[in-house]
């Protein structure tokens, strides 16, 4: 059983390692932008956007969490603490809600130009998934949790519209039979978000035992 668990963990490690290298917008064909999953509409325009330490992130008040998330992801790989601008109408990267412009739940419109980036969503979910697409447009080093040196943080100019055609897009993680540590589970969820999967079936229990400690009910783990 122990060797089987080890094999499973190694298999998942390989899968995650491969997946980390997939979402690079700079595809084998220089004239084609590859994004996973493929958006409903992609139109590449001329030029590139270049991120710099002076870039700012503007956002509607309701999108503070999404703005801070983008700031964190970009900051840990670039080493830059990009300034956040609440309720800004002008910013290098602008996050806004507009249900009239985007008509489907979790939908978004992403406009990248040499002068700046505009991300408009119908709801907060659309903004979050638009951020995932935006990250794919940058060099793959953007996913690093450590500062990367010598990288040109540029993204191709593009107009993208996307919205999911399935409200339930999920994966399962079985921890009832096989143990995964906290960092693995967090990475698993991050990978799901990257590919716009929105439901996690966290298989906690089985007839083999109860794996979740609840202090109010100690016998669940004492007996199981």
Tab-separated table of N, CA and C in Angstrom, residues 72-222:
chain	number	residue	atom	x	y	z
A	72	UNK	N	-0.634	40.111	-6.077
A	72	UNK	CA	0.195	39.104	-5.418
A	72	UNK	C	0.890	38.200	-6.432
A	73	UNK	N	0.137	37.705	-7.417
A	73	UNK	CA	0.713	36.783	-8.398
A	73	UNK	C	1.810	37.474	-9.208
A	74	UNK	N	1.525	38.683	-9.679
A	74	UNK	CA	2.535	39.407	-10.449
A	74	UNK	C	3.722	39.796	-9.577
A	75	UNK	N	3.447	40.132	-8.328
A	75	UNK	CA	4.513	40.570	-7.440
A	75	UNK	C	5.510	39.488	-7.101
A	76	UNK	N	5.029	38.255	-6.891
A	76	UNK	CA	5.948	37.209	-6.457
A	76	UNK	C	6.891	36.764	-7.573
A	77	UNK	N	6.529	36.950	-8.833
A	77	UNK	CA	7.406	36.558	-9.931
A	77	UNK	C	8.238	37.719	-10.459
A	78	UNK	N	7.672	38.937	-10.455
A	78	UNK	CA	8.419	40.092	-10.949
A	78	UNK	C	9.237	40.767	-9.852
A	79	UNK	N	8.798	40.636	-8.605
A	79	UNK	CA	9.449	41.326	-7.508
A	79	UNK	C	8.973	42.758	-7.353
A	80	UNK	N	7.921	43.128	-8.101
A	80	UNK	CA	7.397	44.492	-8.057
A	80	UNK	C	6.122	44.550	-7.226
A	81	UNK	N	6.008	45.555	-6.408
A	81	UNK	CA	4.808	45.783	-5.613
A	81	UNK	C	3.935	46.803	-6.350
A	82	UNK	N	3.130	46.310	-7.279
A	82	UNK	CA	2.331	47.197	-8.122
A	82	UNK	C	1.270	47.916	-7.284
A	83	UNK	N	1.099	49.180	-7.539
A	83	UNK	CA	0.165	50.003	-6.773
A	83	UNK	C	-1.275	49.682	-7.144
A	84	UNK	N	-2.139	49.592	-6.125
A	84	UNK	CA	-3.568	49.382	-6.336
A	84	UNK	C	-4.299	50.717	-6.267
A	85	UNK	N	-5.285	50.922	-7.155
A	85	UNK	CA	-6.043	52.167	-7.204
A	85	UNK	C	-7.539	51.840	-7.184
A	86	UNK	N	-8.153	52.018	-6.036
A	86	UNK	CA	-9.566	51.709	-5.870
A	86	UNK	C	-10.444	52.716	-6.607
A	87	UNK	N	-11.486	52.206	-7.280
A	87	UNK	CA	-12.452	53.034	-8.020
A	87	UNK	C	-11.772	53.934	-9.046
A	88	UNK	N	-10.658	53.484	-9.589
A	88	UNK	CA	-9.944	54.277	-10.586
A	88	UNK	C	-10.596	54.121	-11.954
A	89	UNK	N	-10.586	55.178	-12.717
A	89	UNK	CA	-11.066	55.121	-14.101
A	89	UNK	C	-9.906	54.960	-15.067
A	90	UNK	N	-8.702	55.266	-14.574
A	90	UNK	CA	-7.517	55.112	-15.396
A	90	UNK	C	-6.456	54.363	-14.593
A	91	UNK	N	-5.877	53.349	-15.220
A	91	UNK	CA	-4.801	52.574	-14.607
A	91	UNK	C	-4.153	51.743	-15.706
A	92	UNK	N	-2.964	51.245	-15.441
A	92	UNK	CA	-2.287	50.408	-16.436
A	92	UNK	C	-3.093	49.144	-16.705
A	93	UNK	N	-3.582	48.538	-15.621
A	93	UNK	CA	-4.472	47.372	-15.717
A	93	UNK	C	-5.762	47.753	-14.994
A	94	UNK	N	-6.870	47.726	-15.705
A	94	UNK	CA	-8.135	48.185	-15.140
A	94	UNK	C	-9.141	47.037	-15.074
A	95	UNK	N	-9.651	46.776	-13.868
A	95	UNK	CA	-10.638	45.714	-13.638
A	95	UNK	C	-11.996	46.356	-13.341
A	96	UNK	N	-12.995	46.064	-14.162
A	96	UNK	CA	-14.314	46.672	-13.981
A	96	UNK	C	-15.426	45.655	-14.190
A	97	UNK	N	-16.574	45.937	-13.573
A	97	UNK	CA	-17.783	45.137	-13.763
A	97	UNK	C	-18.741	45.887	-14.677
A	98	UNK	N	-19.310	45.161	-15.648
A	98	UNK	CA	-20.276	45.766	-16.566
A	98	UNK	C	-21.167	44.670	-17.143
A	99	UNK	N	-22.292	44.358	-16.470
A	99	UNK	CA	-23.187	43.306	-16.955
A	99	UNK	C	-23.770	43.594	-18.335
A	100	UNK	N	-23.811	44.857	-18.740
A	100	UNK	CA	-24.345	45.196	-20.055
A	100	UNK	C	-23.348	44.849	-21.166
A	101	UNK	N	-22.079	44.918	-20.843
A	101	UNK	CA	-21.037	44.636	-21.834
A	101	UNK	C	-20.739	43.145	-21.940
A	102	UNK	N	-20.919	42.436	-20.826
A	102	UNK	CA	-20.696	40.985	-20.794
A	102	UNK	C	-21.978	40.337	-20.300
A	103	UNK	N	-22.623	39.541	-21.148
A	103	UNK	CA	-23.988	39.099	-20.854
A	103	UNK	C	-24.107	37.724	-20.212
A	104	UNK	N	-23.009	36.974	-20.046
A	104	UNK	CA	-23.102	35.625	-19.501
A	104	UNK	C	-22.367	35.515	-18.169
A	105	UNK	N	-22.884	34.700	-17.244
A	105	UNK	CA	-22.211	34.508	-15.950
A	105	UNK	C	-20.788	33.990	-16.130
A	106	UNK	N	-19.888	34.493	-15.311
A	106	UNK	CA	-18.472	34.138	-15.349
A	106	UNK	C	-17.799	34.532	-16.660
A	107	UNK	N	-18.456	35.403	-17.427
A	107	UNK	CA	-17.888	35.857	-18.688
A	107	UNK	C	-17.030	37.094	-18.503
A	108	UNK	N	-16.183	37.367	-19.480
A	108	UNK	CA	-15.303	38.535	-19.400
A	108	UNK	C	-14.872	38.964	-20.804
A	109	UNK	N	-14.419	40.193	-20.889
A	109	UNK	CA	-13.787	40.728	-22.098
A	109	UNK	C	-12.434	41.287	-21.690
A	110	UNK	N	-11.398	40.856	-22.392
A	110	UNK	CA	-10.037	41.272	-22.094
A	110	UNK	C	-9.448	41.990	-23.296
A	111	UNK	N	-9.054	43.237	-23.099
A	111	UNK	CA	-8.428	44.031	-24.154
A	111	UNK	C	-7.012	44.388	-23.722
A	112	UNK	N	-6.039	43.882	-24.456
A	112	UNK	CA	-4.633	44.170	-24.188
A	112	UNK	C	-4.103	45.017	-25.337
A	113	UNK	N	-3.586	46.189	-25.028
A	113	UNK	CA	-2.996	47.076	-26.020
A	113	UNK	C	-1.612	47.496	-25.539
A	114	UNK	N	-0.792	48.072	-26.405
A	114	UNK	CA	0.521	48.547	-25.946
A	114	UNK	C	0.421	49.584	-24.834
A	115	UNK	N	-0.712	50.264	-24.716
A	115	UNK	CA	-0.865	51.312	-23.714
A	115	UNK	C	-1.411	50.809	-22.377
A	116	UNK	N	-2.099	49.679	-22.387
A	116	UNK	CA	-2.669	49.196	-21.130
A	116	UNK	C	-3.581	48.004	-21.330
A	117	UNK	N	-4.156	47.565	-20.218
A	117	UNK	CA	-5.015	46.377	-20.215
A	117	UNK	C	-6.351	46.724	-19.563
A	118	UNK	N	-7.425	46.316	-20.212
A	118	UNK	CA	-8.760	46.501	-19.661
A	118	UNK	C	-9.436	45.135	-19.554
A	119	UNK	N	-9.889	44.799	-18.358
A	119	UNK	CA	-10.584	43.536	-18.125
A	119	UNK	C	-11.958	43.844	-17.556
A	120	UNK	N	-12.991	43.486	-18.314
A	120	UNK	CA	-14.371	43.745	-17.914
A	120	UNK	C	-15.097	42.424	-17.724
A	121	UNK	N	-15.813	42.285	-16.617
A	121	UNK	CA	-16.537	41.049	-16.351
A	121	UNK	C	-17.984	41.307	-15.998
A	122	UNK	N	-18.798	40.289	-16.181
A	122	UNK	CA	-20.195	40.383	-15.750
A	122	UNK	C	-20.278	40.305	-14.241
A	123	UNK	N	-19.384	39.514	-13.647
A	123	UNK	CA	-19.371	39.316	-12.198
A	123	UNK	C	-17.939	39.101	-11.742
A	124	UNK	N	-17.763	38.933	-10.436
A	124	UNK	CA	-16.419	38.748	-9.887
A	124	UNK	C	-15.769	37.477	-10.427
A	125	UNK	N	-16.579	36.440	-10.665
A	125	UNK	CA	-16.039	35.205	-11.231
A	125	UNK	C	-15.455	35.431	-12.611
A	126	UNK	N	-16.135	36.237	-13.421
A	126	UNK	CA	-15.624	36.540	-14.750
A	126	UNK	C	-14.292	37.261	-14.698
A	127	UNK	N	-14.167	38.192	-13.754
A	127	UNK	CA	-12.896	38.905	-13.586
A	127	UNK	C	-11.787	37.937	-13.184
A	128	UNK	N	-12.091	37.027	-12.263
A	128	UNK	CA	-11.085	36.066	-11.812
A	128	UNK	C	-10.592	35.201	-12.972
A	129	UNK	N	-11.520	34.715	-13.794
A	129	UNK	CA	-11.113	33.863	-14.909
A	129	UNK	C	-10.437	34.675	-16.003
A	130	UNK	N	-10.815	35.951	-16.134
A	130	UNK	CA	-10.107	36.818	-17.062
A	130	UNK	C	-8.662	37.028	-16.641
A	131	UNK	N	-8.432	37.103	-15.328
A	131	UNK	CA	-7.070	37.214	-14.820
A	131	UNK	C	-6.265	35.968	-15.177
A	132	UNK	N	-6.892	34.795	-15.093
A	132	UNK	CA	-6.195	33.562	-15.460
A	132	UNK	C	-5.757	33.598	-16.918
A	133	UNK	N	-6.617	34.120	-17.790
A	133	UNK	CA	-6.248	34.248	-19.202
A	133	UNK	C	-5.127	35.269	-19.374
A	134	UNK	N	-5.225	36.379	-18.672
A	134	UNK	CA	-4.184	37.395	-18.751
A	134	UNK	C	-2.829	36.832	-18.342
A	135	UNK	N	-2.785	36.059	-17.284
A	135	UNK	CA	-1.523	35.477	-16.830
A	135	UNK	C	-0.920	34.568	-17.897
A	136	UNK	N	-1.762	33.863	-18.640
A	136	UNK	CA	-1.263	32.985	-19.701
A	136	UNK	C	-0.610	33.769	-20.831
A	137	UNK	N	-0.968	35.032	-20.975
A	137	UNK	CA	-0.392	35.850	-22.040
A	137	UNK	C	1.046	36.266	-21.732
A	138	UNK	N	1.397	36.313	-20.456
A	138	UNK	CA	2.755	36.662	-20.054
A	138	UNK	C	3.667	35.443	-20.176
A	139	UNK	N	4.984	35.643	-20.134
A	139	UNK	CA	5.904	34.497	-20.144
A	139	UNK	C	5.573	33.534	-19.002
A	140	UNK	N	5.824	32.237	-19.186
A	140	UNK	CA	5.431	31.232	-18.189
A	140	UNK	C	6.067	31.425	-16.823
A	141	UNK	N	7.160	32.190	-16.752
A	141	UNK	CA	7.792	32.449	-15.458
A	141	UNK	C	6.884	33.216	-14.512
A	142	UNK	N	5.780	33.762	-15.038
A	142	UNK	CA	4.846	34.516	-14.202
A	142	UNK	C	4.236	33.643	-13.115
A	143	UNK	N	4.268	32.323	-13.300
A	143	UNK	CA	3.694	31.402	-12.311
A	143	UNK	C	4.680	31.045	-11.205
A	144	UNK	N	5.882	31.557	-11.268
A	144	UNK	CA	6.869	31.234	-10.245
A	144	UNK	C	6.522	31.926	-8.927
A	145	UNK	N	6.843	31.266	-7.825
A	145	UNK	CA	6.619	31.876	-6.515
A	145	UNK	C	7.862	32.593	-6.013
A	146	UNK	N	8.883	32.700	-6.869
A	146	UNK	CA	10.093	33.432	-6.535
A	146	UNK	C	10.401	34.438	-7.641
A	147	UNK	N	11.068	35.514	-7.262
A	147	UNK	CA	11.391	36.558	-8.234
A	147	UNK	C	12.251	36.010	-9.364
A	148	UNK	N	11.857	36.335	-10.599
A	148	UNK	CA	12.574	35.892	-11.779
A	148	UNK	C	13.348	37.064	-12.380
A	149	UNK	N	14.607	36.846	-12.683
A	149	UNK	CA	15.455	37.905	-13.222
A	149	UNK	C	15.632	37.712	-14.730
A	150	UNK	N	15.833	38.808	-15.428
A	150	UNK	CA	16.120	38.751	-16.861
A	150	UNK	C	14.929	38.399	-17.726
A	151	UNK	N	13.717	38.611	-17.223
A	151	UNK	CA	12.506	38.294	-17.989
A	151	UNK	C	11.864	39.584	-18.482
A	152	UNK	N	11.499	39.618	-19.750
A	152	UNK	CA	10.741	40.734	-20.292
A	152	UNK	C	9.261	40.428	-20.091
A	153	UNK	N	8.620	41.184	-19.228
A	153	UNK	CA	7.226	40.897	-18.887
A	153	UNK	C	6.303	41.558	-19.913
A	154	UNK	N	6.212	40.932	-21.077
A	154	UNK	CA	5.384	41.457	-22.155
A	154	UNK	C	4.279	40.466	-22.501
A	155	UNK	N	3.168	41.011	-22.976
A	155	UNK	CA	2.025	40.208	-23.403
A	155	UNK	C	1.577	40.719	-24.765
A	156	UNK	N	1.154	39.837	-25.666
A	156	UNK	CA	0.727	40.282	-26.991
A	156	UNK	C	-0.563	41.086	-26.917
A	157	UNK	N	-0.675	42.091	-27.781
A	157	UNK	CA	-1.913	42.866	-27.871
A	157	UNK	C	-3.012	41.965	-28.443
A	158	UNK	N	-4.147	41.942	-27.759
A	158	UNK	CA	-5.186	40.989	-28.128
A	158	UNK	C	-6.524	41.426	-27.558
A	159	UNK	N	-7.593	41.027	-28.224
A	159	UNK	CA	-8.948	41.197	-27.701
A	159	UNK	C	-9.554	39.813	-27.520
A	160	UNK	N	-10.024	39.532	-26.318
A	160	UNK	CA	-10.553	38.200	-26.010
A	160	UNK	C	-11.921	38.347	-25.352
A	161	UNK	N	-12.860	37.530	-25.819
A	161	UNK	CA	-14.146	37.398	-25.121
A	161	UNK	C	-14.325	35.925	-24.788
A	162	UNK	N	-14.770	35.665	-23.565
A	162	UNK	CA	-14.956	34.280	-23.173
A	162	UNK	C	-16.018	34.165	-22.095
A	163	UNK	N	-16.709	33.042	-22.100
A	163	UNK	CA	-17.693	32.699	-21.069
A	163	UNK	C	-17.877	31.191	-21.111
A	164	UNK	N	-17.980	30.545	-19.964
A	164	UNK	CA	-18.115	29.082	-19.961
A	164	UNK	C	-19.475	28.634	-20.464
A	165	UNK	N	-19.502	27.493	-21.151
A	165	UNK	CA	-20.787	26.925	-21.580
A	165	UNK	C	-21.253	25.816	-20.654
A	166	UNK	N	-20.508	25.577	-19.578
A	166	UNK	CA	-20.908	24.601	-18.570
A	166	UNK	C	-20.748	25.250	-17.184
A	167	UNK	N	-21.816	25.337	-16.387
A	167	UNK	CA	-21.702	25.966	-15.067
A	167	UNK	C	-20.922	25.127	-14.064
A	168	UNK	N	-20.870	23.811	-14.276
A	168	UNK	CA	-20.179	22.915	-13.347
A	168	UNK	C	-18.967	22.325	-14.066
A	169	UNK	N	-17.777	22.739	-13.614
A	169	UNK	CA	-16.541	22.282	-14.245
A	169	UNK	C	-15.614	21.823	-13.121
A	170	UNK	N	-15.597	20.527	-12.859
A	170	UNK	CA	-14.963	20.084	-11.629
A	170	UNK	C	-13.909	19.006	-11.757
A	171	UNK	N	-13.211	18.797	-10.644
A	171	UNK	CA	-12.270	17.701	-10.488
A	171	UNK	C	-12.428	17.142	-9.076
A	172	UNK	N	-11.970	15.908	-8.900
A	172	UNK	CA	-12.046	15.274	-7.590
A	172	UNK	C	-10.639	15.015	-7.062
A	173	UNK	N	-10.475	15.183	-5.764
A	173	UNK	CA	-9.235	14.813	-5.090
A	173	UNK	C	-9.597	13.859	-3.958
A	174	UNK	N	-9.103	12.632	-4.054
A	174	UNK	CA	-9.435	11.586	-3.083
A	174	UNK	C	-8.358	11.531	-2.010
A	175	UNK	N	-8.686	12.046	-0.831
A	175	UNK	CA	-7.746	11.992	0.288
A	175	UNK	C	-8.181	10.971	1.328
A	176	UNK	N	-9.240	10.226	1.034
A	176	UNK	CA	-9.687	9.204	1.975
A	176	UNK	C	-8.719	8.024	1.987
A	177	UNK	N	-8.222	7.657	0.827
A	177	UNK	CA	-7.319	6.513	0.732
A	177	UNK	C	-5.843	6.923	0.659
A	178	UNK	N	-5.586	8.103	0.094
A	178	UNK	CA	-4.201	8.522	-0.131
A	178	UNK	C	-3.970	9.866	0.531
A	179	UNK	N	-2.864	9.997	1.237
A	179	UNK	CA	-2.576	11.230	1.959
A	179	UNK	C	-1.845	12.219	1.061
A	180	UNK	N	-2.341	13.461	1.045
A	180	UNK	CA	-1.653	14.562	0.371
A	180	UNK	C	-1.514	15.695	1.375
A	181	UNK	N	-0.355	16.308	1.424
A	181	UNK	CA	-0.159	17.370	2.401
A	181	UNK	C	-0.852	18.655	1.951
A	182	UNK	N	-0.864	19.634	2.847
A	182	UNK	CA	-1.597	20.881	2.604
A	182	UNK	C	-1.096	21.609	1.365
A	183	UNK	N	0.221	21.648	1.189
A	183	UNK	CA	0.781	22.381	0.054
A	183	UNK	C	0.367	21.754	-1.264
A	184	UNK	N	0.280	20.414	-1.289
A	184	UNK	CA	-0.160	19.742	-2.512
A	184	UNK	C	-1.605	20.111	-2.832
A	185	UNK	N	-2.460	20.114	-1.814
A	185	UNK	CA	-3.879	20.439	-2.029
A	185	UNK	C	-4.023	21.875	-2.511
A	186	UNK	N	-3.271	22.793	-1.926
A	186	UNK	CA	-3.331	24.196	-2.353
A	186	UNK	C	-2.867	24.331	-3.809
A	187	UNK	N	-1.809	23.609	-4.173
A	187	UNK	CA	-1.326	23.648	-5.553
A	187	UNK	C	-2.366	23.068	-6.498
A	188	UNK	N	-3.019	22.013	-6.069
A	188	UNK	CA	-4.067	21.367	-6.863
A	188	UNK	C	-5.192	22.366	-7.170
A	189	UNK	N	-5.599	23.120	-6.162
A	189	UNK	CA	-6.662	24.113	-6.339
A	189	UNK	C	-6.192	25.241	-7.252
A	190	UNK	N	-4.936	25.659	-7.094
A	190	UNK	CA	-4.388	26.688	-7.978
A	190	UNK	C	-4.403	26.229	-9.430
A	191	UNK	N	-4.063	24.976	-9.657
A	191	UNK	CA	-4.062	24.448	-11.017
A	191	UNK	C	-5.477	24.389	-11.582
A	192	UNK	N	-6.442	24.040	-10.745
A	192	UNK	CA	-7.838	24.054	-11.182
A	192	UNK	C	-8.257	25.454	-11.611
A	193	UNK	N	-7.894	26.445	-10.803
A	193	UNK	CA	-8.243	27.829	-11.131
A	193	UNK	C	-7.603	28.258	-12.441
A	194	UNK	N	-6.366	27.844	-12.657
A	194	UNK	CA	-5.657	28.204	-13.882
A	194	UNK	C	-6.432	27.766	-15.118
A	195	UNK	N	-7.034	26.595	-15.043
A	195	UNK	CA	-7.773	26.056	-16.183
A	195	UNK	C	-9.278	26.281	-16.062
A	196	UNK	N	-9.651	27.201	-15.161
A	196	UNK	CA	-11.033	27.673	-15.034
A	196	UNK	C	-12.009	26.569	-14.608
A	197	UNK	N	-11.522	25.645	-13.810
A	197	UNK	CA	-12.381	24.644	-13.186
A	197	UNK	C	-12.899	25.228	-11.879
A	198	UNK	N	-14.201	25.092	-11.637
A	198	UNK	CA	-14.789	25.837	-10.513
A	198	UNK	C	-15.396	24.975	-9.408
A	199	UNK	N	-15.315	23.654	-9.515
A	199	UNK	CA	-15.870	22.795	-8.467
A	199	UNK	C	-14.842	21.756	-8.055
A	200	UNK	N	-14.559	21.700	-6.744
A	200	UNK	CA	-13.661	20.680	-6.204
A	200	UNK	C	-14.457	19.679	-5.393
A	201	UNK	N	-14.436	18.425	-5.817
A	201	UNK	CA	-15.022	17.350	-5.017
A	201	UNK	C	-13.907	16.809	-4.129
A	202	UNK	N	-13.940	17.221	-2.875
A	202	UNK	CA	-12.890	16.853	-1.926
A	202	UNK	C	-13.350	15.595	-1.200
A	203	UNK	N	-12.888	14.444	-1.668
A	203	UNK	CA	-13.346	13.154	-1.150
A	203	UNK	C	-12.629	12.862	0.160
A	204	UNK	N	-13.265	13.286	1.268
A	204	UNK	CA	-12.621	13.229	2.572
A	204	UNK	C	-12.759	11.885	3.270
A	205	UNK	N	-13.869	11.216	3.081
A	205	UNK	CA	-14.136	10.016	3.884
A	205	UNK	C	-14.461	8.824	3.001
A	206	UNK	N	-14.242	7.662	3.575
A	206	UNK	CA	-14.580	6.413	2.911
A	206	UNK	C	-14.751	5.370	4.009
A	207	UNK	N	-15.058	4.135	3.637
A	207	UNK	CA	-15.222	3.121	4.673
A	207	UNK	C	-13.879	2.752	5.310
A	208	UNK	N	-12.788	3.240	4.694
A	208	UNK	CA	-11.462	2.993	5.276
A	208	UNK	C	-11.224	3.829	6.521
A	209	UNK	N	-11.913	4.971	6.640
A	209	UNK	CA	-11.715	5.813	7.812
A	209	UNK	C	-12.176	7.230	7.581
A	210	UNK	N	-12.175	7.980	8.670
A	210	UNK	CA	-12.549	9.404	8.621
A	210	UNK	C	-11.262	10.215	8.741
A	211	UNK	N	-10.954	11.010	7.726
A	211	UNK	CA	-9.646	11.676	7.661
A	211	UNK	C	-9.652	13.133	8.133
A	212	UNK	N	-10.819	13.657	8.447
A	212	UNK	CA	-10.896	15.057	8.839
A	212	UNK	C	-11.134	15.167	10.337
A	213	UNK	N	-10.186	15.776	11.045
A	213	UNK	CA	-10.332	15.938	12.486
A	213	UNK	C	-11.300	17.076	12.807
A	214	UNK	N	-12.318	16.765	13.601
A	214	UNK	CA	-13.266	17.765	14.096
A	214	UNK	C	-13.239	17.657	15.621
A	215	UNK	N	-12.721	18.681	16.292
A	215	UNK	CA	-12.486	18.600	17.730
A	215	UNK	C	-13.776	18.405	18.526
A	216	UNK	N	-14.885	18.848	17.993
A	216	UNK	CA	-16.144	18.678	18.672
A	216	UNK	C	-16.604	17.219	18.682
A	217	UNK	N	-16.122	16.453	17.674
A	217	UNK	CA	-16.480	15.049	17.573
A	217	UNK	C	-15.214	14.202	17.478
A	218	UNK	N	-14.489	14.054	18.579
A	218	UNK	CA	-13.185	13.368	18.558
A	218	UNK	C	-13.256	11.900	18.175
A	219	UNK	N	-14.403	11.253	18.458
A	219	UNK	CA	-14.473	9.818	18.184
A	219	UNK	C	-14.498	9.501	16.690
A	220	UNK	N	-14.777	10.505	15.861
A	220	UNK	CA	-14.742	10.269	14.416
A	220	UNK	C	-13.358	9.786	13.992
A	221	UNK	N	-12.327	10.395	14.538
A	221	UNK	CA	-10.977	9.976	14.195
A	221	UNK	C	-10.430	8.916	15.132
A	222	UNK	N	-10.931	8.875	16.369
A	222	UNK	CA	-10.461	7.864	17.310
A	222	UNK	C	-10.894	6.473	16.870
